[in-house]
mmCIF file of C-alpha atoms in Angstrom:
data_model
loop_
_atom_site.group_PDB
_atom_site.id
_atom_site.type_symbol
_atom_site.label_atom_id
_atom_site.label_comp_id
_atom_site.label_asym_id
_atom_site.label_seq_id
_atom_site.Cartn_x
_atom_site.Cartn_y
_atom_site.Cartn_z
ATOM 1 C CA UNK J 1 163.436 -105.110 124.632
ATOM 2 C CA UNK J 2 162.697 -104.358 120.960
ATOM 3 C CA UNK J 3 161.524 -100.874 121.932
ATOM 4 C CA UNK J 4 164.784 -100.278 123.812
ATOM 5 C CA UNK J 5 166.998 -101.347 120.881
ATOM 6 C CA UNK J 6 164.874 -99.318 118.469
ATOM 7 C CA UNK J 7 165.396 -96.174 120.555
ATOM 8 C CA UNK J 8 169.119 -96.882 120.755
ATOM 9 C CA UNK J 9 169.216 -97.346 116.983
ATOM 10 C CA UNK J 10 167.411 -94.026 116.427
ATOM 11 C CA UNK J 11 169.828 -92.253 118.763
ATOM 12 C CA UNK J 12 172.770 -93.617 116.793
ATOM 13 C CA UNK J 13 171.203 -92.562 113.484
ATOM 14 C CA UNK J 14 170.544 -89.052 114.784
ATOM 15 C CA UNK J 15 174.082 -88.777 116.101
ATOM 16 C CA UNK J 16 175.666 -90.027 112.865
ATOM 17 C CA UNK J 17 173.440 -87.799 110.721
ATOM 18 C CA UNK J 18 174.370 -84.775 112.790
ATOM 19 C CA UNK J 19 178.062 -85.607 112.582
ATOM 20 C CA UNK J 20 177.826 -86.007 108.800
ATOM 21 C CA UNK J 21 176.064 -82.650 108.482
ATOM 22 C CA UNK J 22 178.473 -80.787 110.703
ATOM 23 C CA UNK J 23 181.345 -82.589 108.971
ATOM 24 C CA UNK J 24 180.144 -81.415 105.552
ATOM 25 C CA UNK J 25 179.826 -77.837 106.766
ATOM 26 C CA UNK J 26 183.232 -78.072 108.408
ATOM 27 C CA UNK J 27 184.794 -79.451 105.214
ATOM 28 C CA UNK J 28 183.390 -76.505 103.279
ATOM 29 C CA UNK J 29 184.717 -73.988 105.809
ATOM 30 C CA UNK J 30 188.141 -75.631 105.791
ATOM 31 C CA UNK J 31 188.235 -75.647 101.999
ATOM 32 C CA UNK J 32 187.449 -71.930 101.996
ATOM 33 C CA UNK J 33 190.185 -71.312 104.558
ATOM 34 C CA UNK J 34 192.642 -73.187 102.336
ATOM 35 C CA UNK J 35 191.419 -71.210 99.315
ATOM 36 C CA UNK J 36 192.623 -68.098 101.139
ATOM 37 C CA UNK J 37 195.654 -69.310 103.057
ATOM 38 C CA UNK J 38 197.338 -70.988 100.070
ATOM 39 C CA UNK J 39 197.507 -67.896 97.828
ATOM 40 C CA UNK J 40 198.345 -65.850 100.917
ATOM 41 C CA UNK J 41 201.524 -67.887 101.317
ATOM 42 C CA UNK J 42 202.716 -66.630 97.932
ATOM 43 C CA UNK J 43 202.103 -62.958 98.740
ATOM 44 C CA UNK J 44 205.119 -60.660 98.745
ATOM 45 C CA UNK J 45 205.088 -56.872 99.207
ATOM 46 C CA UNK J 46 206.174 -54.752 96.262
ATOM 47 C CA UNK J 47 209.708 -53.441 96.702
ATOM 48 C CA UNK J 48 211.411 -50.911 94.432
ATOM 49 C CA UNK J 49 212.888 -47.407 94.467
ATOM 50 C CA UNK J 50 209.804 -45.611 93.187
ATOM 51 C CA UNK J 51 209.148 -42.206 94.707
ATOM 52 C CA UNK J 52 206.468 -39.554 94.290
ATOM 53 C CA UNK J 53 205.012 -36.572 96.109
ATOM 54 C CA UNK J 54 202.495 -37.280 98.869
ATOM 55 C CA UNK J 55 199.999 -35.429 101.051
ATOM 56 C CA UNK J 56 198.717 -36.869 104.324
ATOM 57 C CA UNK J 57 195.061 -36.008 104.999
ATOM 58 C CA UNK J 58 193.670 -36.685 108.477
ATOM 59 C CA UNK J 59 190.062 -36.122 109.455
ATOM 60 C CA UNK J 60 189.693 -35.298 113.151
ATOM 61 C CA UNK J 61 186.605 -35.330 115.320
ATOM 62 C CA UNK J 62 186.271 -35.964 119.050
ATOM 63 C CA UNK J 63 189.783 -37.433 119.226
ATOM 64 C CA UNK J 64 191.937 -37.959 122.306
ATOM 65 C CA UNK J 65 194.383 -35.006 121.992
ATOM 66 C CA UNK J 66 197.287 -36.946 123.516
ATOM 67 C CA UNK J 67 196.837 -39.764 121.004
ATOM 68 C CA UNK J 68 196.375 -37.268 118.168
ATOM 69 C CA UNK J 69 199.671 -35.599 119.079
ATOM 70 C CA UNK J 70 201.494 -38.942 118.971
ATOM 71 C CA UNK J 71 199.890 -39.733 115.614
ATOM 72 C CA UNK J 72 200.853 -36.334 114.187
ATOM 73 C CA UNK J 73 204.473 -36.745 115.205
ATOM 74 C CA UNK J 74 204.625 -40.197 113.604
ATOM 75 C CA UNK J 75 203.343 -38.777 110.298
ATOM 76 C CA UNK J 76 205.779 -35.871 110.433
ATOM 77 C CA UNK J 77 208.637 -38.348 110.976
ATOM 78 C CA UNK J 78 207.733 -39.936 107.617
ATOM 79 C CA UNK J 79 208.428 -36.597 105.856
ATOM 80 C CA UNK J 80 205.421 -36.213 103.528
ATOM 81 C CA UNK J 81 205.300 -33.158 101.276
ATOM 82 C CA UNK J 82 202.199 -31.871 103.082
ATOM 83 C CA UNK J 83 200.050 -32.768 106.087
ATOM 84 C CA UNK J 84 196.472 -31.506 106.095
ATOM 85 C CA UNK J 85 194.372 -31.960 109.236
ATOM 86 C CA UNK J 86 190.680 -31.403 108.622
ATOM 87 C CA UNK J 87 189.356 -30.845 112.141
ATOM 88 C CA UNK J 88 185.764 -30.510 113.258
ATOM 89 C CA UNK J 89 184.911 -27.048 114.527
ATOM 90 C CA UNK J 90 183.818 -28.532 117.879
ATOM 91 C CA UNK J 91 187.150 -30.274 118.578
ATOM 92 C CA UNK J 92 189.000 -27.388 120.246
ATOM 93 C CA UNK J 93 191.584 -29.616 121.945
ATOM 94 C CA UNK J 94 192.826 -31.181 118.704
ATOM 95 C CA UNK J 95 192.709 -27.812 116.923
ATOM 96 C CA UNK J 96 195.102 -26.480 119.563
ATOM 97 C CA UNK J 97 197.406 -29.487 119.168
ATOM 98 C CA UNK J 98 197.560 -29.268 115.354
ATOM 99 C CA UNK J 99 198.344 -25.551 115.413
ATOM 100 C CA UNK J 100 201.458 -26.221 117.484
ATOM 101 C CA UNK J 101 203.130 -27.873 114.472
ATOM 102 C CA UNK J 102 204.236 -25.650 111.569
ATOM 103 C CA UNK J 103 204.307 -28.721 109.290
ATOM 104 C CA UNK J 104 200.542 -29.166 109.667
ATOM 105 C CA UNK J 105 197.975 -27.247 107.606
ATOM 106 C CA UNK J 106 194.659 -26.967 109.423
ATOM 107 C CA UNK J 107 191.239 -26.849 107.803
ATOM 108 C CA UNK J 108 188.411 -26.153 110.244
ATOM 109 C CA UNK J 109 185.312 -27.980 109.068
ATOM 110 C CA UNK J 110 181.736 -27.172 110.139
ATOM 111 C CA UNK J 111 179.936 -30.103 108.477
ATOM 112 C CA UNK J 112 179.082 -33.102 110.717
ATOM 113 C CA UNK J 113 180.322 -36.451 109.506
ATOM 114 C CA UNK J 114 183.581 -37.738 108.062
ATOM 115 C CA UNK J 115 182.867 -37.664 104.337
ATOM 116 C CA UNK J 116 182.739 -33.855 103.898
ATOM 117 C CA UNK J 117 186.030 -33.643 105.753
ATOM 118 C CA UNK J 118 187.620 -36.207 103.433
ATOM 119 C CA UNK J 119 186.424 -34.269 100.394
ATOM 120 C CA UNK J 120 187.793 -30.995 101.789
ATOM 121 C CA UNK J 121 191.193 -32.532 102.492
ATOM 122 C CA UNK J 122 191.480 -34.351 99.163
ATOM 123 C CA UNK J 123 190.394 -31.240 97.243
ATOM 124 C CA UNK J 124 193.243 -29.271 98.842
ATOM 125 C CA UNK J 125 195.906 -31.846 97.873
ATOM 126 C CA UNK J 126 198.143 -31.186 94.860
ATOM 127 C CA UNK J 127 200.625 -34.052 95.123
ATOM 128 C CA UNK J 128 200.807 -37.327 93.149
ATOM 129 C CA UNK J 129 199.188 -39.346 95.911
ATOM 130 C CA UNK J 130 197.063 -38.562 98.936
ATOM 131 C CA UNK J 131 197.249 -40.704 102.069
ATOM 132 C CA UNK J 132 194.070 -40.805 104.132
ATOM 133 C CA UNK J 133 194.697 -41.599 107.783
ATOM 134 C CA UNK J 134 192.546 -41.857 110.897
ATOM 135 C CA UNK J 135 193.414 -39.419 113.665
ATOM 136 C CA UNK J 136 194.341 -42.170 116.152
ATOM 137 C CA UNK J 137 196.768 -44.060 113.875
ATOM 138 C CA UNK J 138 200.512 -44.158 114.542
ATOM 139 C CA UNK J 139 202.992 -44.965 111.761
ATOM 140 C CA UNK J 140 206.325 -46.723 111.808
ATOM 141 C CA UNK J 141 209.200 -44.616 110.440
ATOM 142 C CA UNK J 142 209.094 -46.072 106.891
ATOM 143 C CA UNK J 143 205.354 -46.376 106.210
ATOM 144 C CA UNK J 144 205.102 -43.627 103.594
ATOM 145 C CA UNK J 145 208.116 -44.868 101.633
ATOM 146 C CA UNK J 146 206.652 -48.380 101.513
ATOM 147 C CA UNK J 147 203.174 -47.166 100.541
ATOM 148 C CA UNK J 148 204.618 -45.320 97.532
ATOM 149 C CA UNK J 149 206.286 -48.376 95.985
ATOM 150 C CA UNK J 150 203.193 -50.101 94.500
ATOM 151 C CA UNK J 151 202.286 -46.889 92.607
ATOM 152 C CA UNK J 152 205.125 -47.670 90.199
ATOM 153 C CA UNK J 153 202.439 -49.840 88.560
ATOM 154 C CA UNK J 154 200.111 -47.405 86.789
ATOM 155 C CA UNK J 155 197.198 -49.853 87.078
ATOM 156 C CA UNK J 156 197.182 -49.625 90.907
ATOM 157 C CA UNK J 157 194.862 -46.910 92.200
ATOM 158 C CA UNK J 158 194.978 -47.496 95.944
ATOM 159 C CA UNK J 159 197.305 -49.022 98.541
ATOM 160 C CA UNK J 160 196.697 -49.791 102.212
ATOM 161 C CA UNK J 161 198.893 -50.716 105.167
ATOM 162 C CA UNK J 162 198.988 -53.493 107.758
ATOM 163 C CA UNK J 163 197.213 -52.467 110.971
ATOM 164 C CA UNK J 164 198.021 -53.587 114.509
ATOM 165 C CA UNK J 165 196.213 -52.914 117.786
ATOM 166 C CA UNK J 166 197.696 -50.646 120.441
ATOM 167 C CA UNK J 167 196.030 -50.317 123.871
ATOM 168 C CA UNK J 168 193.933 -47.186 124.256
ATOM 169 C CA UNK J 169 195.210 -46.798 127.804
ATOM 170 C CA UNK J 170 198.660 -47.323 129.254
ATOM 171 C CA UNK J 171 199.276 -50.808 130.608
ATOM 172 C CA UNK J 172 197.769 -54.127 129.609
ATOM 173 C CA UNK J 173 195.106 -54.179 126.866
ATOM 174 C CA UNK J 174 191.574 -55.192 127.773
ATOM 175 C CA UNK J 175 190.145 -58.523 126.675
ATOM 176 C CA UNK J 176 188.136 -56.734 123.961
ATOM 177 C CA UNK J 177 191.240 -55.052 122.564
ATOM 178 C CA UNK J 178 193.022 -58.416 122.521
ATOM 179 C CA UNK J 179 190.089 -59.961 120.658
ATOM 180 C CA UNK J 180 190.216 -57.113 118.140
ATOM 181 C CA UNK J 181 193.921 -57.864 117.666
ATOM 182 C CA UNK J 182 193.101 -61.536 116.988
ATOM 183 C CA UNK J 183 190.529 -60.630 114.346
ATOM 184 C CA UNK J 184 193.014 -58.236 112.733
ATOM 185 C CA UNK J 185 195.596 -61.007 112.432
ATOM 186 C CA UNK J 186 193.006 -63.375 110.966
ATOM 187 C CA UNK J 187 192.207 -60.849 108.254
ATOM 188 C CA UNK J 188 195.791 -59.857 107.477
ATOM 189 C CA UNK J 189 197.152 -63.403 107.315
ATOM 190 C CA UNK J 190 194.465 -64.875 105.032
ATOM 191 C CA UNK J 191 191.876 -62.839 103.111
ATOM 192 C CA UNK J 192 193.887 -59.647 102.606
ATOM 193 C CA UNK J 193 197.103 -61.181 101.209
ATOM 194 C CA UNK J 194 195.052 -63.710 99.209
ATOM 195 C CA UNK J 195 192.933 -61.106 97.413
ATOM 196 C CA UNK J 196 196.038 -58.972 96.921
ATOM 197 C CA UNK J 197 197.966 -61.867 95.408
ATOM 198 C CA UNK J 198 195.152 -63.203 93.219
ATOM 199 C CA UNK J 199 193.778 -60.414 91.100
ATOM 200 C CA UNK J 200 195.073 -57.358 92.974
ATOM 201 C CA UNK J 201 191.517 -56.617 94.054
ATOM 202 C CA UNK J 202 191.198 -56.025 97.795
ATOM 203 C CA UNK J 203 187.598 -55.505 98.911
ATOM 204 C CA UNK J 204 188.431 -52.710 101.385
ATOM 205 C CA UNK J 205 191.479 -50.483 101.773
ATOM 206 C CA UNK J 206 191.245 -49.785 105.483
ATOM 207 C CA UNK J 207 190.580 -46.178 106.392
ATOM 208 C CA UNK J 208 193.193 -46.402 109.140
ATOM 209 C CA UNK J 209 195.795 -45.703 106.441
ATOM 210 C CA UNK J 210 195.215 -45.837 102.685
ATOM 211 C CA UNK J 211 197.029 -44.091 99.828
ATOM 212 C CA UNK J 212 195.377 -43.181 96.511
ATOM 213 C CA UNK J 213 196.237 -41.413 93.299
ATOM 214 C CA UNK J 214 195.150 -37.855 94.007
ATOM 215 C CA UNK J 215 193.652 -37.178 90.587
ATOM 216 C CA UNK J 216 191.578 -40.342 90.881
ATOM 217 C CA UNK J 217 190.205 -39.470 94.311
ATOM 218 C CA UNK J 218 189.418 -35.900 93.289
ATOM 219 C CA UNK J 219 187.056 -37.277 90.640
ATOM 220 C CA UNK J 220 185.120 -39.235 93.276
ATOM 221 C CA UNK J 221 183.747 -36.414 95.440
ATOM 222 C CA UNK J 222 180.180 -36.674 94.181
ATOM 223 C CA UNK J 223 179.752 -40.478 94.452
ATOM 224 C CA UNK J 224 181.316 -40.423 97.933
ATOM 225 C CA UNK J 225 179.137 -37.629 99.298
ATOM 226 C CA UNK J 226 175.939 -38.843 97.671
ATOM 227 C CA UNK J 227 176.130 -42.594 98.317
ATOM 228 C CA UNK J 228 172.769 -44.078 99.282
ATOM 229 C CA UNK J 229 171.432 -47.509 100.151
ATOM 230 C CA UNK J 230 167.722 -48.211 99.755
ATOM 231 C CA UNK J 231 167.212 -44.481 99.413
ATOM 232 C CA UNK J 232 169.000 -43.687 102.697
ATOM 233 C CA UNK J 233 172.171 -41.497 102.621
ATOM 234 C CA UNK J 234 175.203 -43.388 103.927
ATOM 235 C CA UNK J 235 177.124 -41.928 106.866
ATOM 236 C CA UNK J 236 179.998 -44.357 107.495
ATOM 237 C CA UNK J 237 181.856 -46.868 105.312
ATOM 238 C CA UNK J 238 183.872 -44.276 103.384
ATOM 239 C CA UNK J 239 186.916 -46.560 103.029
ATOM 240 C CA UNK J 240 184.808 -49.349 101.554
ATOM 241 C CA UNK J 241 183.147 -46.817 99.232
ATOM 242 C CA UNK J 242 186.446 -45.418 97.964
ATOM 243 C CA UNK J 243 187.788 -48.942 97.340
ATOM 244 C CA UNK J 244 184.683 -49.974 95.410
ATOM 245 C CA UNK J 245 184.717 -46.827 93.273
ATOM 246 C CA UNK J 246 188.360 -47.415 92.345
ATOM 247 C CA UNK J 247 187.726 -51.036 91.370
ATOM 248 C CA UNK J 248 184.650 -49.987 89.381
ATOM 249 C CA UNK J 249 186.834 -47.666 87.325
ATOM 250 C CA UNK J 250 189.180 -50.471 86.361
ATOM 251 C CA UNK J 251 192.047 -49.747 88.762
ATOM 252 C CA UNK J 252 193.577 -52.345 91.058
ATOM 253 C CA UNK J 253 194.011 -52.242 94.825
ATOM 254 C CA UNK J 254 196.964 -53.468 96.853
ATOM 255 C CA UNK J 255 197.886 -54.104 100.468
ATOM 256 C CA UNK J 256 201.490 -53.337 101.378
ATOM 257 C CA UNK J 257 201.729 -55.553 104.446
ATOM 258 C CA UNK J 258 205.261 -54.508 105.388
ATOM 259 C CA UNK J 259 203.963 -50.969 105.997
ATOM 260 C CA UNK J 260 202.842 -51.216 109.616
ATOM 261 C CA UNK J 261 200.515 -48.832 111.415
ATOM 262 C CA UNK J 262 199.006 -48.961 114.895
ATOM 263 C CA UNK J 263 195.473 -48.090 115.921
ATOM 264 C CA UNK J 264 193.321 -48.117 119.032
ATOM 265 C CA UNK J 265 190.149 -50.169 119.402
ATOM 266 C CA UNK J 266 187.208 -50.065 121.763
ATOM 267 C CA UNK J 267 188.086 -51.170 125.274
ATOM 268 C CA UNK J 268 184.708 -52.516 126.419
ATOM 269 C CA UNK J 269 182.166 -55.072 125.244
ATOM 270 C CA UNK J 270 179.563 -52.559 124.044
ATOM 271 C CA UNK J 271 182.093 -50.589 122.031
ATOM 272 C CA UNK J 272 183.499 -53.818 120.569
ATOM 273 C CA UNK J 273 180.023 -54.940 119.430
ATOM 274 C CA UNK J 274 178.913 -51.523 118.183
ATOM 275 C CA UNK J 275 182.031 -51.222 116.063
ATOM 276 C CA UNK J 276 181.364 -54.583 114.448
ATOM 277 C CA UNK J 277 177.716 -53.833 113.822
ATOM 278 C CA UNK J 278 178.761 -50.694 111.943
ATOM 279 C CA UNK J 279 181.470 -52.523 109.985
ATOM 280 C CA UNK J 280 179.126 -55.359 109.058
ATOM 281 C CA UNK J 281 176.406 -53.008 107.865
ATOM 282 C CA UNK J 282 178.930 -51.152 105.736
ATOM 283 C CA UNK J 283 180.257 -54.415 104.302
ATOM 284 C CA UNK J 284 176.831 -55.844 103.534
ATOM 285 C CA UNK J 285 175.695 -52.644 101.807
ATOM 286 C CA UNK J 286 178.816 -52.449 99.676
ATOM 287 C CA UNK J 287 179.140 -56.173 98.943
ATOM 288 C CA UNK J 288 175.477 -56.682 98.042
ATOM 289 C CA UNK J 289 175.662 -53.718 95.685
ATOM 290 C CA UNK J 290 178.876 -55.107 94.192
ATOM 291 C CA UNK J 291 177.411 -58.576 93.605
ATOM 292 C CA UNK J 292 174.601 -56.970 91.628
ATOM 293 C CA UNK J 293 177.080 -54.981 89.498
ATOM 294 C CA UNK J 294 179.120 -55.959 86.471
ATOM 295 C CA UNK J 295 182.523 -54.819 87.678
ATOM 296 C CA UNK J 296 182.853 -57.430 90.427
ATOM 297 C CA UNK J 297 182.799 -60.266 87.880
ATOM 298 C CA UNK J 298 186.001 -58.895 86.358
ATOM 299 C CA UNK J 299 187.537 -60.136 89.626
ATOM 300 C CA UNK J 300 186.222 -63.714 89.929
ATOM 301 C CA UNK J 301 188.271 -64.617 93.000
ATOM 302 C CA UNK J 302 187.018 -61.586 94.923
ATOM 303 C CA UNK J 303 183.444 -62.293 93.787
ATOM 304 C CA UNK J 304 183.800 -65.891 94.948
ATOM 305 C CA UNK J 305 184.915 -64.767 98.415
ATOM 306 C CA UNK J 306 182.081 -62.242 98.694
ATOM 307 C CA UNK J 307 179.509 -64.932 97.887
ATOM 308 C CA UNK J 308 181.069 -67.253 100.455
ATOM 309 C CA UNK J 309 181.093 -64.481 103.069
ATOM 310 C CA UNK J 310 177.306 -64.298 102.844
ATOM 311 C CA UNK J 311 176.913 -68.078 102.925
ATOM 312 C CA UNK J 312 179.211 -68.297 105.961
ATOM 313 C CA UNK J 313 176.774 -66.131 107.884
ATOM 314 C CA UNK J 314 174.357 -69.074 107.962
ATOM 315 C CA UNK J 315 176.833 -71.968 108.207
ATOM 316 C CA UNK J 316 178.492 -70.449 111.285
ATOM 317 C CA UNK J 317 175.141 -70.270 113.061
ATOM 318 C CA UNK J 318 174.820 -74.052 112.698
ATOM 319 C CA UNK J 319 177.636 -74.652 115.199
ATOM 320 C CA UNK J 320 175.867 -73.698 118.443
ATOM 321 C CA UNK J 321 172.588 -75.182 117.161
ATOM 322 C CA UNK J 322 174.256 -78.532 116.485
ATOM 323 C CA UNK J 323 176.037 -78.404 119.849
ATOM 324 C CA UNK J 324 172.668 -77.985 121.549
ATOM 325 C CA UNK J 325 171.323 -81.037 119.720
ATOM 326 C CA UNK J 326 174.405 -83.025 120.731
ATOM 327 C CA UNK J 327 173.877 -82.087 124.383
ATOM 328 C CA UNK J 328 170.220 -83.119 124.208
ATOM 329 C CA UNK J 329 170.391 -86.316 122.157
ATOM 330 C CA UNK J 330 173.970 -87.569 121.864
ATOM 331 C CA UNK J 331 176.507 -88.898 124.316
ATOM 332 C CA UNK J 332 178.565 -86.565 126.537
ATOM 333 C CA UNK J 333 181.682 -87.920 124.818
ATOM 334 C CA UNK J 334 180.491 -86.470 121.510
ATOM 335 C CA UNK J 335 179.920 -83.061 123.086
ATOM 336 C CA UNK J 336 183.387 -83.062 124.669
ATOM 337 C CA UNK J 337 184.947 -84.175 121.365
ATOM 338 C CA UNK J 338 183.180 -81.338 119.526
ATOM 339 C CA UNK J 339 184.428 -78.749 122.027
ATOM 340 C CA UNK J 340 187.927 -80.185 121.723
ATOM 341 C CA UNK J 341 187.805 -80.004 117.930
ATOM 342 C CA UNK J 342 186.667 -76.390 118.041
ATOM 343 C CA UNK J 343 189.707 -75.519 120.144
ATOM 344 C CA UNK J 344 192.145 -77.428 117.918
ATOM 345 C CA UNK J 345 190.743 -76.050 114.658
ATOM 346 C CA UNK J 346 190.703 -72.455 115.905
ATOM 347 C CA UNK J 347 194.233 -72.807 117.234
ATOM 348 C CA UNK J 348 195.390 -73.925 113.770
ATOM 349 C CA UNK J 349 193.748 -70.951 112.068
ATOM 350 C CA UNK J 350 195.097 -68.574 114.711
ATOM 351 C CA UNK J 351 198.632 -69.997 114.559
ATOM 352 C CA UNK J 352 200.248 -66.800 113.149
ATOM 353 C CA UNK J 353 198.639 -64.708 115.877
ATOM 354 C CA UNK J 354 199.457 -67.189 118.642
ATOM 355 C CA UNK J 355 203.066 -67.233 117.457
ATOM 356 C CA UNK J 356 203.131 -63.448 117.932
ATOM 357 C CA UNK J 357 201.002 -63.441 121.115
ATOM 358 C CA UNK J 358 201.336 -66.890 122.799
ATOM 359 C CA UNK J 359 199.414 -65.802 125.912
ATOM 360 C CA UNK J 360 196.270 -65.355 123.808
ATOM 361 C CA UNK J 361 195.860 -69.129 123.676
ATOM 362 C CA UNK J 362 194.006 -68.607 126.963
ATOM 363 C CA UNK J 363 191.410 -66.599 125.046
ATOM 364 C CA UNK J 364 190.493 -69.513 122.772
ATOM 365 C CA UNK J 365 187.271 -70.419 124.652
ATOM 366 C CA UNK J 366 186.132 -66.789 124.583
ATOM 367 C CA UNK J 367 187.135 -66.444 120.922
ATOM 368 C CA UNK J 368 185.071 -69.523 119.997
ATOM 369 C CA UNK J 369 182.050 -68.207 121.849
ATOM 370 C CA UNK J 370 182.441 -64.748 120.307
ATOM 371 C CA UNK J 371 182.735 -66.257 116.821
ATOM 372 C CA UNK J 372 179.269 -67.770 117.218
ATOM 373 C CA UNK J 373 177.873 -64.657 118.880
ATOM 374 C CA UNK J 374 179.290 -62.410 116.149
ATOM 375 C CA UNK J 375 177.500 -64.568 113.581
ATOM 376 C CA UNK J 376 174.265 -63.553 115.276
ATOM 377 C CA UNK J 377 175.498 -59.942 115.342
ATOM 378 C CA UNK J 378 176.149 -60.147 111.584
ATOM 379 C CA UNK J 379 172.651 -61.464 111.031
ATOM 380 C CA UNK J 380 171.285 -58.534 113.058
ATOM 381 C CA UNK J 381 173.373 -56.127 110.956
ATOM 382 C CA UNK J 382 171.990 -57.711 107.777
ATOM 383 C CA UNK J 383 168.428 -57.202 109.021
ATOM 384 C CA UNK J 384 169.057 -53.549 109.925
ATOM 385 C CA UNK J 385 170.914 -52.289 106.861
ATOM 386 C CA UNK J 386 168.797 -49.159 106.620
ATOM 387 C CA UNK J 387 170.001 -47.931 110.017
ATOM 388 C CA UNK J 388 172.733 -45.331 109.558
ATOM 389 C CA UNK J 389 175.115 -44.135 112.268
ATOM 390 C CA UNK J 390 178.590 -44.525 113.718
ATOM 391 C CA UNK J 391 177.324 -46.101 116.983
ATOM 392 C CA UNK J 392 180.736 -45.346 118.537
ATOM 393 C CA UNK J 393 180.785 -41.571 117.888
ATOM 394 C CA UNK J 394 178.229 -38.819 118.608
ATOM 395 C CA UNK J 395 177.199 -38.393 114.955
ATOM 396 C CA UNK J 396 174.056 -39.909 113.463
ATOM 397 C CA UNK J 397 171.617 -39.496 110.579
ATOM 398 C CA UNK J 398 168.421 -37.502 111.143
ATOM 399 C CA UNK J 399 166.038 -37.144 108.185
ATOM 400 C CA UNK J 400 168.820 -38.026 105.772
ATOM 401 C CA UNK J 401 171.373 -35.562 107.190
ATOM 402 C CA UNK J 402 174.407 -36.087 109.421
ATOM 403 C CA UNK J 403 174.005 -34.304 112.741
ATOM 404 C CA UNK J 404 176.082 -34.076 115.900
ATOM 405 C CA UNK J 405 174.610 -35.630 119.001
ATOM 406 C CA UNK J 406 175.300 -34.972 122.696
ATOM 407 C CA UNK J 407 178.008 -37.284 124.042
ATOM 408 C CA UNK J 408 175.471 -38.978 126.332
ATOM 409 C CA UNK J 409 173.469 -40.075 123.270
#
């Protein structure tokens, strides 16, 4: 009898201890969410009548020509002073499309990789600002006008837009595209407006669409082309690199969230994961370098979030581990309650997205599972920082140089 009660007592202690631990971790995660969502509520886009000259620079490689045509026409509708399309010499289809439009200046580029193309396009610009845009990004009619407004403040060096997902194929988006849309909304309703509001220091001006002072960008050719990490030349992460270089030089960064652009995402699981591995590697390289630099501490709120981002990598992995312990040693009621809480808490954090896309409430179980799985993916990315490559495009690094690969590779 004593042995029975002792075992029951130990089970209760284990269960309570686990709940206290997971509760403490949860309290920390909720406090960090509040630390972002509260300043985000005070964010407002900059609105004025400021105007300046602008050049759109698009780098094009292995793009869907139909999508590229739609993107081109959306940029033309915004009436920039110039549009420069820097197109890879191998992309004959997009070269043919671009040459149909007299408004588009074409530069044929022979160098593999995106960074040389960016440098070529920026070097050719002569306007006040240059707007870098991905070749699959569609703009609303007023994007360029809205992107110009923050440049009335001479301390702002770069401005980015609000991105939305559009299906890569006609019809309903795949589950992986819908998940990408959820993660976009999470970023643009919390971290992005928060870091914009507090300190005007956004960690990454998304390469989908980002405007910069031309003279500033033209001084950054060398550090962009020659970025290395642990002695390895960097292939991707150009948007993160540009943002960091601007902040290093004392300029501020801004997100103009009323300027809306639309981009495609990978339609299958492997593409979804590969894209995130590449993004996480780029983020870790840039953020770790930043945390070891002096400039980041001029932006304490951004530095605080970067530190937490690395801590969250480990706290998020505790969730599935604790759930396993609950299943093995606690009551079934506790396990059911934990699953229920995960659904309620994620629904609260996803409220802005679910308001826009109510049907995505059905994806909550998958989203919860992917959140834990992506924590493991992030850990893998952290352990493989020296690996360079796009993963989603046939360009990779061989002996420190960008080279084209066969599509099958």
